[in-house]
PDB file of C-alpha atoms and ligand atoms in Angstrom:
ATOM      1  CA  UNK A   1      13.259  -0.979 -24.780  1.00  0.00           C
ATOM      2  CA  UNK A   2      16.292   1.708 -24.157  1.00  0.00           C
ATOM      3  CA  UNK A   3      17.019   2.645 -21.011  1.00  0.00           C
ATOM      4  CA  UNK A   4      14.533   0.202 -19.329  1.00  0.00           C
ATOM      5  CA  UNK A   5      16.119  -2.299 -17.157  1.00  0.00           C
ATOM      6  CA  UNK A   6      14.132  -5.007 -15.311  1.00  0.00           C
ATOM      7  CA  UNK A   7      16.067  -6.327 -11.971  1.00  0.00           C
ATOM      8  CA  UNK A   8      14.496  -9.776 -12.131  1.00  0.00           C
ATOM      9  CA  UNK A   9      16.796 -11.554  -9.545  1.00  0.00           C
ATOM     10  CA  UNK A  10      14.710 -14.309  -8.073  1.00  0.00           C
ATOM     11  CA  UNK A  11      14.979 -12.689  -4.639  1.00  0.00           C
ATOM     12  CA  UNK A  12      12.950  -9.538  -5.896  1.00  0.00           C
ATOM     13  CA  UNK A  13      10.486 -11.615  -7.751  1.00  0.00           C
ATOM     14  CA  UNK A  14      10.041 -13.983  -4.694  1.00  0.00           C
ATOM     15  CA  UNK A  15       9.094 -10.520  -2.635  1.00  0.00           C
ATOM     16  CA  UNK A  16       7.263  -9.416  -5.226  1.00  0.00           C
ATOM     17  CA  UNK A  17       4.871 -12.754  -5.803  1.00  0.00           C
ATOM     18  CA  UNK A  18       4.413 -11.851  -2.066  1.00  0.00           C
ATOM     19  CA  UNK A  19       3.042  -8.363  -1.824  1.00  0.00           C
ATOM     20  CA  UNK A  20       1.064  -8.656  -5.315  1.00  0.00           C
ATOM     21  CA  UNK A  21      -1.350 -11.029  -2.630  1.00  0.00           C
ATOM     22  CA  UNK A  22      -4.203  -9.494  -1.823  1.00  0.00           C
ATOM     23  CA  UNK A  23      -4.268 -11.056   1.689  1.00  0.00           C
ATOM     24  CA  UNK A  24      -0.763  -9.529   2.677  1.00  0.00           C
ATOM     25  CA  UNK A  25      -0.640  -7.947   5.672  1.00  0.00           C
ATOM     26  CA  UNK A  26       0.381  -4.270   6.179  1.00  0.00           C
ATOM     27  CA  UNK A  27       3.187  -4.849   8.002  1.00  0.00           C
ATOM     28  CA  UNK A  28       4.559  -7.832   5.876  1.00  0.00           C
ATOM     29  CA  UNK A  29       3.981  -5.435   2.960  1.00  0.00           C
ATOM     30  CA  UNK A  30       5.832  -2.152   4.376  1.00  0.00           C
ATOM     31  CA  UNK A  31       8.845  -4.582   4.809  1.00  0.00           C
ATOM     32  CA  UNK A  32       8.880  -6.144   1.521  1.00  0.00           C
ATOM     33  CA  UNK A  33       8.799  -2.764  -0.140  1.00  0.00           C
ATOM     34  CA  UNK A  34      11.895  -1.774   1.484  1.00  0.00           C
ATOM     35  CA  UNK A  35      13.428  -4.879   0.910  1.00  0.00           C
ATOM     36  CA  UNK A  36      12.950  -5.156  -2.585  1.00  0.00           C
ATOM     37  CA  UNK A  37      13.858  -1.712  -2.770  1.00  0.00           C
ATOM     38  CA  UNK A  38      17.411  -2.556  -1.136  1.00  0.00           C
ATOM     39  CA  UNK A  39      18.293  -5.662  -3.695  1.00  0.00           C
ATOM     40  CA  UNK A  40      17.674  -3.101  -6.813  1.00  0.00           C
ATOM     41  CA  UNK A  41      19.607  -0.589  -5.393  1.00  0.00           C
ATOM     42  CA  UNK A  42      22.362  -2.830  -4.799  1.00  0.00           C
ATOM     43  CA  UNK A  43      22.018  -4.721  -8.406  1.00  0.00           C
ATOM     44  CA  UNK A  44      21.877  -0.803 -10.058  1.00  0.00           C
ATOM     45  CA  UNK A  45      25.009  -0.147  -7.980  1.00  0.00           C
ATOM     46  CA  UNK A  46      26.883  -2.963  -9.600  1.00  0.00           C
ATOM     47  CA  UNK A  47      29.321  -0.721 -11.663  1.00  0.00           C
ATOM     48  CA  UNK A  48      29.698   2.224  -9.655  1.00  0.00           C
ATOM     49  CA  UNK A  49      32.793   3.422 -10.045  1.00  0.00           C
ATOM     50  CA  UNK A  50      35.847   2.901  -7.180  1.00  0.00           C
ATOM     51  CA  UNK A  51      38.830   4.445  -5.923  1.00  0.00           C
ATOM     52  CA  UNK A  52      42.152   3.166  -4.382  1.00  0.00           C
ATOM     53  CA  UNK A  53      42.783   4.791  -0.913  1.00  0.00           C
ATOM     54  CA  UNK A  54      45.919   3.592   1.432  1.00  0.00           C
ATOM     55  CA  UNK A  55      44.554   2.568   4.282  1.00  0.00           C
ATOM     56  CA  UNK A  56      46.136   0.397   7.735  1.00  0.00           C
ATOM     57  CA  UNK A  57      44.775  -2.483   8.865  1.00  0.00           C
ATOM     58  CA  UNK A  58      45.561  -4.019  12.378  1.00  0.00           C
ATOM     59  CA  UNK A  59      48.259  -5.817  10.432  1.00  0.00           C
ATOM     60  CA  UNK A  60      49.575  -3.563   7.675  1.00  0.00           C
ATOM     61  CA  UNK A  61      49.242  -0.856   5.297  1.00  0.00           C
ATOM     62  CA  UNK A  62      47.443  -1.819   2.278  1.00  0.00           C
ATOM     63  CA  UNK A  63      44.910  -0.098  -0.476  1.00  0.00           C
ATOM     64  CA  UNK A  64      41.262  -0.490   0.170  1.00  0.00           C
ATOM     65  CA  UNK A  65      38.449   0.708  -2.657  1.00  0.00           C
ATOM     66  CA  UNK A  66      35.641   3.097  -1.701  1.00  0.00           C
ATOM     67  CA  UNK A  67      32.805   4.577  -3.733  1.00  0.00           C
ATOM     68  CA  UNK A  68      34.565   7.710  -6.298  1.00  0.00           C
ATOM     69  CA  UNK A  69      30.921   8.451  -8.312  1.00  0.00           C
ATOM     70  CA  UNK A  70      28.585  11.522  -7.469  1.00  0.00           C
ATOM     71  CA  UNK A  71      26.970  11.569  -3.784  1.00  0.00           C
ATOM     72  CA  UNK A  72      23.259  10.362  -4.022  1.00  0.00           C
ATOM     73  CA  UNK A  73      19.756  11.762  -3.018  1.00  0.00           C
ATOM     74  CA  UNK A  74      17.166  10.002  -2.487  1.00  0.00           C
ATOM     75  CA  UNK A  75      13.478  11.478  -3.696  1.00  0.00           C
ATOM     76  CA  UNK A  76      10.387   9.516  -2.401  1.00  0.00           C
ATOM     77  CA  UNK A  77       7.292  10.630  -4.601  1.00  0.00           C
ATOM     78  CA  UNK A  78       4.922  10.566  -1.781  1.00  0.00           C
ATOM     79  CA  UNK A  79       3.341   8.777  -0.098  1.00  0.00           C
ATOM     80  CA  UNK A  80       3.969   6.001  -1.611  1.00  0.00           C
ATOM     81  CA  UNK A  81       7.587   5.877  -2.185  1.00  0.00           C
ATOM     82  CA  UNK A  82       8.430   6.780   0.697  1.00  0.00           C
ATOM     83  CA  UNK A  83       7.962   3.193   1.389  1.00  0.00           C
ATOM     84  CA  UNK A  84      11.007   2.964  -0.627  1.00  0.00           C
ATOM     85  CA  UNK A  85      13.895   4.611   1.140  1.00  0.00           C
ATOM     86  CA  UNK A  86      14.613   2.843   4.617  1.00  0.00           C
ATOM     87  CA  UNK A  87      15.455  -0.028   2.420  1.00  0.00           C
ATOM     88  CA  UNK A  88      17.872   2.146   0.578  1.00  0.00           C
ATOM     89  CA  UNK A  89      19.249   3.739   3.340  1.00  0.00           C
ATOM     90  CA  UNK A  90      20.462   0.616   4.602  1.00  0.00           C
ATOM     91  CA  UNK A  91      22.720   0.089   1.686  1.00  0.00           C
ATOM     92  CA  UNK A  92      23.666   3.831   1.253  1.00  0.00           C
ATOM     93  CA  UNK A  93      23.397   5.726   4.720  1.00  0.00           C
ATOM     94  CA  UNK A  94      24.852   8.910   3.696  1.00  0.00           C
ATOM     95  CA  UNK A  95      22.771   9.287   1.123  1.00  0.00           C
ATOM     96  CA  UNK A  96      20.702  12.769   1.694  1.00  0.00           C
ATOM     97  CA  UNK A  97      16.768  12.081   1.185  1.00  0.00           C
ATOM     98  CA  UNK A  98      14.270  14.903  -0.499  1.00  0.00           C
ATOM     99  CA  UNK A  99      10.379  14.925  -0.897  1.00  0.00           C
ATOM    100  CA  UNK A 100       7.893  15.776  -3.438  1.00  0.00           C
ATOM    101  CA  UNK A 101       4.296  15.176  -2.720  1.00  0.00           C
ATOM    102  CA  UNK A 102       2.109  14.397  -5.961  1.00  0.00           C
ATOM    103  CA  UNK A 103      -0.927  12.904  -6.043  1.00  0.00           C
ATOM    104  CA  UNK A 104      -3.511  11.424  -9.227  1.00  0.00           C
ATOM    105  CA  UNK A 105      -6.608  13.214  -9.350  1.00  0.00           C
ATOM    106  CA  UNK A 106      -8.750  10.159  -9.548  1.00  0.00           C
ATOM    107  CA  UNK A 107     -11.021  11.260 -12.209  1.00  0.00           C
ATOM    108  CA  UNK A 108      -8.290  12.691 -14.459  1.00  0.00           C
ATOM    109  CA  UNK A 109      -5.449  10.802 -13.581  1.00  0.00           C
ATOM    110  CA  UNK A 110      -3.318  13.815 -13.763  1.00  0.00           C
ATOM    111  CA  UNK A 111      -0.636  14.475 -11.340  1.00  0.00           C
ATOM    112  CA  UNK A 112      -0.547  17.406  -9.113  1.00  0.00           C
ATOM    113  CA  UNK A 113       2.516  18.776  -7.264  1.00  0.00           C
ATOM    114  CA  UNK A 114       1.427  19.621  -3.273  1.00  0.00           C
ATOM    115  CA  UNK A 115       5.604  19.679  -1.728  1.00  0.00           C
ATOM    116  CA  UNK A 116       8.803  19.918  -2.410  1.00  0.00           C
ATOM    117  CA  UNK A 117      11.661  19.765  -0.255  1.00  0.00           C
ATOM    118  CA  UNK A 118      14.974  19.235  -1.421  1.00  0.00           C
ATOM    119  CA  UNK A 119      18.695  19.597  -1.058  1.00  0.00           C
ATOM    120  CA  UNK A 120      20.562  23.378  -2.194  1.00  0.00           C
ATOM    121  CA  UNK A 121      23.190  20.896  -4.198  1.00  0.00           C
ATOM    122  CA  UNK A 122      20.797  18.960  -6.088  1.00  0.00           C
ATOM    123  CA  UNK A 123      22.383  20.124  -8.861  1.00  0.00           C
ATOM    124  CA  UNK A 124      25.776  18.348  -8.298  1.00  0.00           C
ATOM    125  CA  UNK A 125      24.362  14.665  -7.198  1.00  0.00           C
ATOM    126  CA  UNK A 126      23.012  11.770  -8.914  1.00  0.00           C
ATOM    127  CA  UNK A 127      19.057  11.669  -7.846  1.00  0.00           C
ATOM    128  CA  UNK A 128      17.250   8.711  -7.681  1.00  0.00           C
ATOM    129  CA  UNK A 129      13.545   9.272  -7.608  1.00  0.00           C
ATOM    130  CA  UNK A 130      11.520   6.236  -6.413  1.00  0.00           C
ATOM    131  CA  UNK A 131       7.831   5.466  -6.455  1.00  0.00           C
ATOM    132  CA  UNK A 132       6.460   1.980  -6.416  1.00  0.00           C
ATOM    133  CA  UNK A 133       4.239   2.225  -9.133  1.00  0.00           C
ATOM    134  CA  UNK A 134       4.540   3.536 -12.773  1.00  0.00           C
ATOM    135  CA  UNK A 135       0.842   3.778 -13.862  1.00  0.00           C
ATOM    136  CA  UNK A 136       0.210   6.465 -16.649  1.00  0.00           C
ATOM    137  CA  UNK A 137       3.680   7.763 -15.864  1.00  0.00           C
ATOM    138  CA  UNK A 138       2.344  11.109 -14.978  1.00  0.00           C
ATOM    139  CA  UNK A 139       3.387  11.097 -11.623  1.00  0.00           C
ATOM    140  CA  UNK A 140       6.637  10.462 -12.419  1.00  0.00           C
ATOM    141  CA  UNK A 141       7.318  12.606 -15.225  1.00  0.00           C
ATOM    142  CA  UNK A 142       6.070  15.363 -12.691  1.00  0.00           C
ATOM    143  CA  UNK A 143       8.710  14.855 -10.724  1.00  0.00           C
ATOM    144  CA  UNK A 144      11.864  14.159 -13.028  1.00  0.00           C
ATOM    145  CA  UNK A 145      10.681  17.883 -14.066  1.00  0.00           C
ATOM    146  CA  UNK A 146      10.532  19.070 -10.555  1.00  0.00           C
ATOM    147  CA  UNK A 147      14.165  17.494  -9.963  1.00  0.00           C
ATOM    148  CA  UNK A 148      15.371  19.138 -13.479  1.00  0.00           C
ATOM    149  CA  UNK A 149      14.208  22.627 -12.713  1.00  0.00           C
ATOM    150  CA  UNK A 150      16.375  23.036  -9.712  1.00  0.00           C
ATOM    151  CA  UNK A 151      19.900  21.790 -12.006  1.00  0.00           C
ATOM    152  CA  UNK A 152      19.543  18.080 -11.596  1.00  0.00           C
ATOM    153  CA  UNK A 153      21.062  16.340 -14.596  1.00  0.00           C
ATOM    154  CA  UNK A 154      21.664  12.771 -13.862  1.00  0.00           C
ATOM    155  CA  UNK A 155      18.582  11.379 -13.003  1.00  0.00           C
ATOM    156  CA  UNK A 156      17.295   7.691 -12.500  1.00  0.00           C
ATOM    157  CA  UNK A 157      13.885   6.326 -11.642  1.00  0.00           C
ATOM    158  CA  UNK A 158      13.571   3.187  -9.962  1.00  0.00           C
ATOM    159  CA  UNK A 159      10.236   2.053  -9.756  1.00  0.00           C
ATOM    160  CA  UNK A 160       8.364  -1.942  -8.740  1.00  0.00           C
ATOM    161  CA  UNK A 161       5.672  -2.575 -11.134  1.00  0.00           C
ATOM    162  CA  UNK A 162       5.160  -0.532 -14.448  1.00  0.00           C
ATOM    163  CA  UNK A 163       3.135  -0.283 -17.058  1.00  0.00           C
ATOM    164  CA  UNK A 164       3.673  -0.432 -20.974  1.00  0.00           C
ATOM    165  CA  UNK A 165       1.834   3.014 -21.203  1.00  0.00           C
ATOM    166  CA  UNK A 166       3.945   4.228 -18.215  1.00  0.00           C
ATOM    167  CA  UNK A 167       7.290   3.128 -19.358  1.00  0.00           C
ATOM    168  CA  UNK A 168       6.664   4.766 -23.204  1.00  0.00           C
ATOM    169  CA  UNK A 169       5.557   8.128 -21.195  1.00  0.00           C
ATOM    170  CA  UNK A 170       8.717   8.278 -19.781  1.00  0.00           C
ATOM    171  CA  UNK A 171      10.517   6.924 -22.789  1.00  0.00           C
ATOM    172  CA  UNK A 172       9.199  10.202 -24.478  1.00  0.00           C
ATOM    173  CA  UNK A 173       9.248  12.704 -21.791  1.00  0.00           C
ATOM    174  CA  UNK A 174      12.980  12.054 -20.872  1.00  0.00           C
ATOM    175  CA  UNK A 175      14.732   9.839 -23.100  1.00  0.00           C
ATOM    176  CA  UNK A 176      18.019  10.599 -20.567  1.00  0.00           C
ATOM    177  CA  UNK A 177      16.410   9.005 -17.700  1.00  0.00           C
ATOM    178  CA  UNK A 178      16.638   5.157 -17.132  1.00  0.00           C
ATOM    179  CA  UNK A 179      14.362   3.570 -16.087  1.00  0.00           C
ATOM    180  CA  UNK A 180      14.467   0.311 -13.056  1.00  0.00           C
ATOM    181  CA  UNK A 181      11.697  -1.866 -12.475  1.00  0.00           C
ATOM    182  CA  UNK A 182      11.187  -5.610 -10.859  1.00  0.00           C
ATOM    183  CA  UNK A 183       8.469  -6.409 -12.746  1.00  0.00           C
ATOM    184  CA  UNK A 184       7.136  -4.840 -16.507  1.00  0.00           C
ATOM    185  CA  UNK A 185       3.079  -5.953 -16.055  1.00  0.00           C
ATOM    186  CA  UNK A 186       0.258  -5.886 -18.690  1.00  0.00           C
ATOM    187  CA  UNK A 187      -1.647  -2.956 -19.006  1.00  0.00           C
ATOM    188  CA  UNK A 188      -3.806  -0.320 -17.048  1.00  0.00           C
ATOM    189  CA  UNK A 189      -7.471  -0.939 -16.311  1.00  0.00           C
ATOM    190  CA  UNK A 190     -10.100   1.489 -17.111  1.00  0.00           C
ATOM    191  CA  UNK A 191      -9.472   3.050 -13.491  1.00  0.00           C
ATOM    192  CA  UNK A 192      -5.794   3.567 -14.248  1.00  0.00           C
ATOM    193  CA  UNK A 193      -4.695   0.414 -11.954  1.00  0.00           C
ATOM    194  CA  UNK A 194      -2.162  -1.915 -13.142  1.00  0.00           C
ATOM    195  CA  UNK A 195      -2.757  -5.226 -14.249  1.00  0.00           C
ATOM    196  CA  UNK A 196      -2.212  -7.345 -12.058  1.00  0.00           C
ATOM    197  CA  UNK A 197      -0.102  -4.631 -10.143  1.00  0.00           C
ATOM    198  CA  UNK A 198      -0.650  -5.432  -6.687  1.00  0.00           C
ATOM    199  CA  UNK A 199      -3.538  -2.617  -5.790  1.00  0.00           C
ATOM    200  CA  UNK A 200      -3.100   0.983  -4.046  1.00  0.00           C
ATOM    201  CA  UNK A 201       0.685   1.192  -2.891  1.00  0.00           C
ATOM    202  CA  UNK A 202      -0.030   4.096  -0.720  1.00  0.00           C
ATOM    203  CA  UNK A 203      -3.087   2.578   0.954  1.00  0.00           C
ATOM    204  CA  UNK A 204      -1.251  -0.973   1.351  1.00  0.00           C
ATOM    205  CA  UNK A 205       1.725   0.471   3.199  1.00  0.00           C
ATOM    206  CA  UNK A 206      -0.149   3.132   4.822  1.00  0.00           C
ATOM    207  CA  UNK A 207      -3.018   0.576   6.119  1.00  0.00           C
ATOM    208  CA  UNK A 208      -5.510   3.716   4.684  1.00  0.00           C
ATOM    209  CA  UNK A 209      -7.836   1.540   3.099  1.00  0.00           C
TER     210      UNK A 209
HETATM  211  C1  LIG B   1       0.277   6.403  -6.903  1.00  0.00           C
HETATM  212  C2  LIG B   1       1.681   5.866  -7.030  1.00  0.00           C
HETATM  213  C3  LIG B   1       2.301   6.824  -8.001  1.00  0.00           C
HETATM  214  C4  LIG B   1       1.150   7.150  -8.919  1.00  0.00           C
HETATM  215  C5  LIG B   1       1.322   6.365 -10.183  1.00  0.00           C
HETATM  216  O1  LIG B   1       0.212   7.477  -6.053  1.00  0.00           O
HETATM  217  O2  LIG B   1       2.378   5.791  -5.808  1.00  0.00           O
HETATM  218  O3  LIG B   1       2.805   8.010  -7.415  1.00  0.00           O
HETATM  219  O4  LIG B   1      -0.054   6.743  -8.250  1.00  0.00           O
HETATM  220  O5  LIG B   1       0.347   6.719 -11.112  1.00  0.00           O
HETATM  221  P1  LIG B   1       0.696   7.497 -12.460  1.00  0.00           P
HETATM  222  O6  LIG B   1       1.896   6.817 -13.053  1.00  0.00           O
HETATM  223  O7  LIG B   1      -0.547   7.291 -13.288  1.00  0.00           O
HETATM  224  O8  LIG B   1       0.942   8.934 -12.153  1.00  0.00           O
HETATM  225  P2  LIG B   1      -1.184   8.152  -5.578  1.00  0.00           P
HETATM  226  O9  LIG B   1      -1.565   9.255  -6.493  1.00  0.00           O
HETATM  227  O10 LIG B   1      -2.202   7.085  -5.359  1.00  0.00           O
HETATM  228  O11 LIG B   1      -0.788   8.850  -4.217  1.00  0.00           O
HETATM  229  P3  LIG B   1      -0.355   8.200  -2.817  1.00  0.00           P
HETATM  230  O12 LIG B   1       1.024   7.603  -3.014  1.00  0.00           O
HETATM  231  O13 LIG B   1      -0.332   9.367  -1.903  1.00  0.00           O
HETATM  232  O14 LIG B   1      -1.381   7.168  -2.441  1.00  0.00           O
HETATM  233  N1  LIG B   2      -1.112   3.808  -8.265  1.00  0.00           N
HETATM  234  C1  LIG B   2      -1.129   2.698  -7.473  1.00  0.00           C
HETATM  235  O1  LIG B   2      -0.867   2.785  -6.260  1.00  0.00           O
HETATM  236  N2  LIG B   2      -1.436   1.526  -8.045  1.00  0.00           N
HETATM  237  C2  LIG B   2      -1.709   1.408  -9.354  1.00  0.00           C
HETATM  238  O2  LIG B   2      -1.977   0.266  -9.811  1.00  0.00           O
HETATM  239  C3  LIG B   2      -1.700   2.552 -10.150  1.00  0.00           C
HETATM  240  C4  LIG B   2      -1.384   3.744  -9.580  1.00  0.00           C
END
């Protein structure tokens, strides 16, 4: 699959086995999200690029490395990935964050837009857009356009658990957009849930069901 990596580190499939139990508490769940979140950020981050900067230590001068790549927002496709970003934050606190609010219609499974806040500069940073769950993919794809439409151009989605008809949506819809996940599951049932997915994301995190 192009442009599809899976972040299997046996950290983020230890979290993972946790909140695909149905027994797992809200709270327990909310902090797993982030925390997976965190370790794919950081394995995603692996090769961004660095920069030589003098610098003095308490001893001497010398030539430290920070960050030299694009500066990052954040976009939580609510609700649910705004379960996402805390853990995120933690590795990159500067990072700005902007919303979009989409929801499934239930019956249709189509995606419709309800908010969008972002940043003026979108244009001139790297945008990741998280959601926990890539179901039909339409969610997503509704907001990659959203992002796109106001002069984003490098654009990566980092979602949990996918599925094979959510991954080849996206695969189609924006070959230029890689794709993260921790886990690649088996299919969507009838109601559009992934198999064996780990339920409602938004509900489990939100303790609204
Ligand atoms: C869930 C999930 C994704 C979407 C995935 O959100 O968080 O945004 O469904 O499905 P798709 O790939 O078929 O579009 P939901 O619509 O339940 O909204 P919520 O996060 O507010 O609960
Ligand atoms: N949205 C969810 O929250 N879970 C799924 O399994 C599919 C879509």
């Amino acid at each position: 699959m192009e442009n599809v990596h899976i972040l299997s580190h046996p950290l983020i499939q230890h979290k993972l086995t946790q909140i695909r139990q149905k027994d797992t508490p809200t709270g327990q769940f909310r902090q797993l999200i982030n925390e997976i979140a965190g370790l794919m950020v950081y394995e995603m981050t692996r090769d961004l690029p660095v920069k030589d900067i003098p610098i003095e230590t308490p001893v001497t001068k010398a030539t430290g490395h920070v960050i030299a790549g694009k500066k990052l927002v954040i976009v939580p496709i609510l609700r649910a990935g705004l379960g996402m970003v805390d853990g995120i934050l933690q590795l990159i606190p500067t990072a700005r964050v902007g919303h979009i609010g989409i929801f499934r219609n239930e019956e249709t499974l189509m995606p419709q837009e309800y908010f969008a806040k972002l940043p003026n500069d979108i244009a001139q940073r790297e945008v990741y857009i998280v959601d926990p769950m890539l179901a039909t993919g339409g969610s997503a794809i509704a907001a990659i356009n959203a992002v796109k439409k106001r002069g984003a151009t490098q654009v990566k989605l980092i979602c949990l658990v996918g599925a094979p008809e959510g991954v080849a949506a996206i695969q189609q819809a924006h070959p230029d957009v890689p794709l993260y996940l921790a886990a690649l599951d088996e299919k969507l049932n009838e109601h559009g849930y992934i198999v064996p997915g780990l339920g409602d994301a938004g509900d489990r995190i939100f303790g609204t069901k």
